[in-house]
C-alpha cells in the first residue's frame, strides 16, 4: 500500500467518539475498539495498569500484537479510552437535596469508581479528553452546582477542587491496601508484630504529642490509618471550604 492510499491514524478524539475512519491496514471486523478497551480494563483491574501492554493485551484477546494497532495506536490513547468507558458506565444518583448532599453524592460516586478500579485514580488527568463518557459525567456533576449563585468559572473550579480531593483519597486508600497485601499482615497483625519495638523507641518524654495523638487515633480506628475515615473526614472539610464560596 502506498502512502497516498494508506488511511491516516485516527486521533484521540476520533477514537473517543468512535468517529475514526476505517483503517486500510490489517484484518477488519475481527475486533472492535470497545472489545479492546474492555479487555484492557479487565487486565488493569486484575493486575494494575502497568500490566496493560500491547503484547499482553494481544495475548488476552488471542491476536497478534500488531493487530491491536489497527484499533488503538498506543497506550496513551488506550488509557484515555479506558477512562472514558469507566466514566460512561459509572452509576450516577439523581441530583436532588441541599447542595452538601448533592456534592457528597458526587464525591461518593467518584470514590466508588476509583475504589473499584484503583488504577484509574492515578491515571485520570485533572482535565481528561472530552470523550462521550467524560462529557456525560461533567454535565451530571455540574448540575449539582447549578443554581447556587456561582459563576460558570466558579462552578468548574469548585468541581475540580472536589474531584481532586476524591482522587487523592482513593489513591491513598489503594496504596494502603497494596502495603497491607505486600506485608502479608492486616493492621492488627502488624501492630502485634511491631508493637513491642515501638513501645521501646517511641519515648513519651521525647515525643509526647505524637505518642498521645497516635495512641488516641489508633484506639479509635484500630489501625494507624483508616482509609474510609480519612475520606469521610476529608470530604467534610472540603465541603466546608466550598461553603465559604457558596454561602457567602
PDB file of N, CA and C in Angstrom, residues 111-162:
ATOM      1  N   UNK A 111     -15.543   8.233  44.255  1.00  0.00           N
ATOM      2  CA  UNK A 111     -14.730   7.404  45.153  1.00  0.00           C
ATOM      3  C   UNK A 111     -15.009   5.927  44.911  1.00  0.00           C
ATOM      4  N   UNK A 112     -16.278   5.575  44.749  1.00  0.00           N
ATOM      5  CA  UNK A 112     -16.640   4.181  44.476  1.00  0.00           C
ATOM      6  C   UNK A 112     -16.029   3.712  43.156  1.00  0.00           C
ATOM      7  N   UNK A 113     -16.039   4.577  42.147  1.00  0.00           N
ATOM      8  CA  UNK A 113     -15.438   4.224  40.856  1.00  0.00           C
ATOM      9  C   UNK A 113     -13.952   3.932  41.015  1.00  0.00           C
ATOM     10  N   UNK A 114     -13.240   4.815  41.703  1.00  0.00           N
ATOM     11  CA  UNK A 114     -11.801   4.648  41.846  1.00  0.00           C
ATOM     12  C   UNK A 114     -11.435   3.500  42.785  1.00  0.00           C
ATOM     13  N   UNK A 115     -12.285   3.189  43.736  1.00  0.00           N
ATOM     14  CA  UNK A 115     -12.005   2.037  44.608  1.00  0.00           C
ATOM     15  C   UNK A 115     -12.236   0.732  43.839  1.00  0.00           C
ATOM     16  N   UNK A 116     -13.207   0.739  42.934  1.00  0.00           N
ATOM     17  CA  UNK A 116     -13.459  -0.454  42.120  1.00  0.00           C
ATOM     18  C   UNK A 116     -12.389  -0.648  41.057  1.00  0.00           C
ATOM     19  N   UNK A 117     -11.783   0.463  40.616  1.00  0.00           N
ATOM     20  CA  UNK A 117     -10.743   0.429  39.582  1.00  0.00           C
ATOM     21  C   UNK A 117      -9.556   1.257  40.080  1.00  0.00           C
ATOM     22  N   UNK A 118      -8.750   0.708  41.002  1.00  0.00           N
ATOM     23  CA  UNK A 118      -7.716   1.516  41.680  1.00  0.00           C
ATOM     24  C   UNK A 118      -6.733   2.191  40.736  1.00  0.00           C
ATOM     25  N   UNK A 119      -6.458   1.602  39.603  1.00  0.00           N
ATOM     26  CA  UNK A 119      -5.519   2.192  38.648  1.00  0.00           C
ATOM     27  C   UNK A 119      -6.028   3.504  38.070  1.00  0.00           C
ATOM     28  N   UNK A 120      -7.349   3.680  38.058  1.00  0.00           N
ATOM     29  CA  UNK A 120      -7.935   4.829  37.371  1.00  0.00           C
ATOM     30  C   UNK A 120      -7.665   6.143  38.092  1.00  0.00           C
ATOM     31  N   UNK A 121      -7.571   6.122  39.417  1.00  0.00           N
ATOM     32  CA  UNK A 121      -7.350   7.365  40.154  1.00  0.00           C
ATOM     33  C   UNK A 121      -6.009   7.983  39.786  1.00  0.00           C
ATOM     34  N   UNK A 122      -4.984   7.154  39.667  1.00  0.00           N
ATOM     35  CA  UNK A 122      -3.664   7.671  39.310  1.00  0.00           C
ATOM     36  C   UNK A 122      -3.592   8.026  37.835  1.00  0.00           C
ATOM     37  N   UNK A 123      -4.353   7.325  37.010  1.00  0.00           N
ATOM     38  CA  UNK A 123      -4.280   7.540  35.561  1.00  0.00           C
ATOM     39  C   UNK A 123      -5.111   8.734  35.107  1.00  0.00           C
ATOM     40  N   UNK A 124      -6.135   9.093  35.888  1.00  0.00           N
ATOM     41  CA  UNK A 124      -7.053  10.143  35.452  1.00  0.00           C
ATOM     42  C   UNK A 124      -6.386  11.511  35.513  1.00  0.00           C
ATOM     43  N   UNK A 125      -6.299  12.219  34.395  1.00  0.00           N
ATOM     44  CA  UNK A 125      -5.762  13.582  34.417  1.00  0.00           C
ATOM     45  C   UNK A 125      -6.786  14.539  34.998  1.00  0.00           C
ATOM     46  N   UNK A 126      -6.318  15.693  35.474  1.00  0.00           N
ATOM     47  CA  UNK A 126      -7.247  16.669  36.036  1.00  0.00           C
ATOM     48  C   UNK A 126      -8.183  17.225  34.975  1.00  0.00           C
ATOM     49  N   UNK A 127      -7.727  17.250  33.732  1.00  0.00           N
ATOM     50  CA  UNK A 127      -8.562  17.686  32.620  1.00  0.00           C
ATOM     51  C   UNK A 127      -8.531  16.607  31.538  1.00  0.00           C
ATOM     52  N   UNK A 128      -9.354  15.559  31.693  1.00  0.00           N
ATOM     53  CA  UNK A 128      -9.327  14.468  30.720  1.00  0.00           C
ATOM     54  C   UNK A 128      -9.871  14.888  29.370  1.00  0.00           C
ATOM     55  N   UNK A 129      -9.490  14.157  28.305  1.00  0.00           N
ATOM     56  CA  UNK A 129     -10.027  14.459  26.968  1.00  0.00           C
ATOM     57  C   UNK A 129     -11.550  14.376  26.963  1.00  0.00           C
ATOM     58  N   UNK A 130     -12.175  15.202  26.169  1.00  0.00           N
ATOM     59  CA  UNK A 130     -13.632  15.298  26.189  1.00  0.00           C
ATOM     60  C   UNK A 130     -14.275  14.225  25.316  1.00  0.00           C
ATOM     61  N   UNK A 131     -14.267  13.015  25.823  1.00  0.00           N
ATOM     62  CA  UNK A 131     -14.983  11.929  25.183  1.00  0.00           C
ATOM     63  C   UNK A 131     -16.429  11.906  25.649  1.00  0.00           C
ATOM     64  N   UNK A 132     -17.258  11.020  25.113  1.00  0.00           N
ATOM     65  CA  UNK A 132     -18.672  10.985  25.487  1.00  0.00           C
ATOM     66  C   UNK A 132     -18.892  10.640  26.955  1.00  0.00           C
ATOM     67  N   UNK A 133     -18.067   9.742  27.501  1.00  0.00           N
ATOM     68  CA  UNK A 133     -18.207   9.403  28.910  1.00  0.00           C
ATOM     69  C   UNK A 133     -17.867  10.575  29.810  1.00  0.00           C
ATOM     70  N   UNK A 134     -16.764  11.245  29.515  1.00  0.00           N
ATOM     71  CA  UNK A 134     -16.363  12.401  30.300  1.00  0.00           C
ATOM     72  C   UNK A 134     -17.379  13.527  30.187  1.00  0.00           C
ATOM     73  N   UNK A 135     -17.908  13.759  29.002  1.00  0.00           N
ATOM     74  CA  UNK A 135     -18.886  14.836  28.818  1.00  0.00           C
ATOM     75  C   UNK A 135     -20.169  14.553  29.608  1.00  0.00           C
ATOM     76  N   UNK A 136     -20.624  13.302  29.589  1.00  0.00           N
ATOM     77  CA  UNK A 136     -21.820  12.943  30.349  1.00  0.00           C
ATOM     78  C   UNK A 136     -21.571  13.102  31.847  1.00  0.00           C
ATOM     79  N   UNK A 137     -20.407  12.708  32.284  1.00  0.00           N
ATOM     80  CA  UNK A 137     -20.034  12.838  33.697  1.00  0.00           C
ATOM     81  C   UNK A 137     -19.978  14.312  34.099  1.00  0.00           C
ATOM     82  N   UNK A 138     -19.343  15.125  33.279  1.00  0.00           N
ATOM     83  CA  UNK A 138     -19.192  16.555  33.559  1.00  0.00           C
ATOM     84  C   UNK A 138     -20.549  17.251  33.615  1.00  0.00           C
ATOM     85  N   UNK A 139     -21.423  16.928  32.676  1.00  0.00           N
ATOM     86  CA  UNK A 139     -22.767  17.504  32.660  1.00  0.00           C
ATOM     87  C   UNK A 139     -23.515  17.147  33.942  1.00  0.00           C
ATOM     88  N   UNK A 140     -23.469  15.884  34.318  1.00  0.00           N
ATOM     89  CA  UNK A 140     -24.145  15.418  35.532  1.00  0.00           C
ATOM     90  C   UNK A 140     -23.611  16.138  36.762  1.00  0.00           C
ATOM     91  N   UNK A 141     -22.311  16.261  36.859  1.00  0.00           N
ATOM     92  CA  UNK A 141     -21.705  16.851  38.058  1.00  0.00           C
ATOM     93  C   UNK A 141     -21.932  18.352  38.138  1.00  0.00           C
ATOM     94  N   UNK A 142     -21.921  19.027  37.012  1.00  0.00           N
ATOM     95  CA  UNK A 142     -22.178  20.466  37.033  1.00  0.00           C
ATOM     96  C   UNK A 142     -23.609  20.778  37.460  1.00  0.00           C
ATOM     97  N   UNK A 143     -24.525  19.890  37.177  1.00  0.00           N
ATOM     98  CA  UNK A 143     -25.910  20.124  37.575  1.00  0.00           C
ATOM     99  C   UNK A 143     -26.047  20.182  39.091  1.00  0.00           C
ATOM    100  N   UNK A 144     -25.152  19.513  39.802  1.00  0.00           N
ATOM    101  CA  UNK A 144     -25.182  19.567  41.270  1.00  0.00           C
ATOM    102  C   UNK A 144     -24.766  20.937  41.789  1.00  0.00           C
ATOM    103  N   UNK A 145     -24.097  21.720  40.948  1.00  0.00           N
ATOM    104  CA  UNK A 145     -23.647  23.056  41.331  1.00  0.00           C
ATOM    105  C   UNK A 145     -24.505  24.158  40.720  1.00  0.00           C
ATOM    106  N   UNK A 146     -25.470  23.773  39.910  1.00  0.00           N
ATOM    107  CA  UNK A 146     -26.329  24.752  39.241  1.00  0.00           C
ATOM    108  C   UNK A 146     -27.247  25.413  40.261  1.00  0.00           C
ATOM    109  N   UNK A 147     -27.476  26.709  40.077  1.00  0.00           N
ATOM    110  CA  UNK A 147     -28.429  27.415  40.916  1.00  0.00           C
ATOM    111  C   UNK A 147     -27.909  27.833  42.270  1.00  0.00           C
ATOM    112  N   UNK A 148     -26.606  27.767  42.489  1.00  0.00           N
ATOM    113  CA  UNK A 148     -26.022  28.124  43.789  1.00  0.00           C
ATOM    114  C   UNK A 148     -25.460  29.542  43.804  1.00  0.00           C
ATOM    115  N   UNK A 149     -25.634  30.271  42.715  1.00  0.00           N
ATOM    116  CA  UNK A 149     -25.129  31.621  42.662  1.00  0.00           C
ATOM    117  C   UNK A 149     -23.685  31.727  42.232  1.00  0.00           C
ATOM    118  N   UNK A 150     -23.085  30.607  41.802  1.00  0.00           N
ATOM    119  CA  UNK A 150     -21.704  30.627  41.344  1.00  0.00           C
ATOM    120  C   UNK A 150     -21.640  31.016  39.872  1.00  0.00           C
ATOM    121  N   UNK A 151     -20.554  31.652  39.502  1.00  0.00           N
ATOM    122  CA  UNK A 151     -20.329  31.902  38.078  1.00  0.00           C
ATOM    123  C   UNK A 151     -19.974  30.582  37.404  1.00  0.00           C
ATOM    124  N   UNK A 152     -19.988  30.565  36.087  1.00  0.00           N
ATOM    125  CA  UNK A 152     -19.625  29.346  35.366  1.00  0.00           C
ATOM    126  C   UNK A 152     -18.201  28.912  35.695  1.00  0.00           C
ATOM    127  N   UNK A 153     -17.291  29.865  35.791  1.00  0.00           N
ATOM    128  CA  UNK A 153     -15.906  29.531  36.109  1.00  0.00           C
ATOM    129  C   UNK A 153     -15.806  28.985  37.524  1.00  0.00           C
ATOM    130  N   UNK A 154     -16.556  29.587  38.464  1.00  0.00           N
ATOM    131  CA  UNK A 154     -16.539  29.092  39.846  1.00  0.00           C
ATOM    132  C   UNK A 154     -17.128  27.688  39.935  1.00  0.00           C
ATOM    133  N   UNK A 155     -18.138  27.397  39.140  1.00  0.00           N
ATOM    134  CA  UNK A 155     -18.698  26.040  39.121  1.00  0.00           C
ATOM    135  C   UNK A 155     -17.634  25.038  38.688  1.00  0.00           C
ATOM    136  N   UNK A 156     -16.917  25.375  37.628  1.00  0.00           N
ATOM    137  CA  UNK A 156     -15.863  24.489  37.140  1.00  0.00           C
ATOM    138  C   UNK A 156     -14.756  24.344  38.182  1.00  0.00           C
ATOM    139  N   UNK A 157     -14.359  25.433  38.801  1.00  0.00           N
ATOM    140  CA  UNK A 157     -13.311  25.394  39.820  1.00  0.00           C
ATOM    141  C   UNK A 157     -13.731  24.561  41.029  1.00  0.00           C
ATOM    142  N   UNK A 158     -14.962  24.763  41.474  1.00  0.00           N
ATOM    143  CA  UNK A 158     -15.447  24.028  42.645  1.00  0.00           C
ATOM    144  C   UNK A 158     -15.480  22.528  42.376  1.00  0.00           C
ATOM    145  N   UNK A 159     -15.925  22.154  41.182  1.00  0.00           N
ATOM    146  CA  UNK A 159     -15.963  20.736  40.833  1.00  0.00           C
ATOM    147  C   UNK A 159     -14.554  20.152  40.771  1.00  0.00           C
ATOM    148  N   UNK A 160     -13.625  20.867  40.151  1.00  0.00           N
ATOM    149  CA  UNK A 160     -12.249  20.384  40.069  1.00  0.00           C
ATOM    150  C   UNK A 160     -11.643  20.222  41.459  1.00  0.00           C
ATOM    151  N   UNK A 161     -11.935  21.151  42.348  1.00  0.00           N
ATOM    152  CA  UNK A 161     -11.441  21.110  43.730  1.00  0.00           C
ATOM    153  C   UNK A 161     -11.955  19.864  44.454  1.00  0.00           C
ATOM    154  N   UNK A 162     -13.246  19.588  44.303  1.00  0.00           N
ATOM    155  CA  UNK A 162     -13.856  18.429  44.947  1.00  0.00           C
ATOM    156  C   UNK A 162     -13.278  17.122  44.395  1.00  0.00           C
TER     157      UNK A 162
END
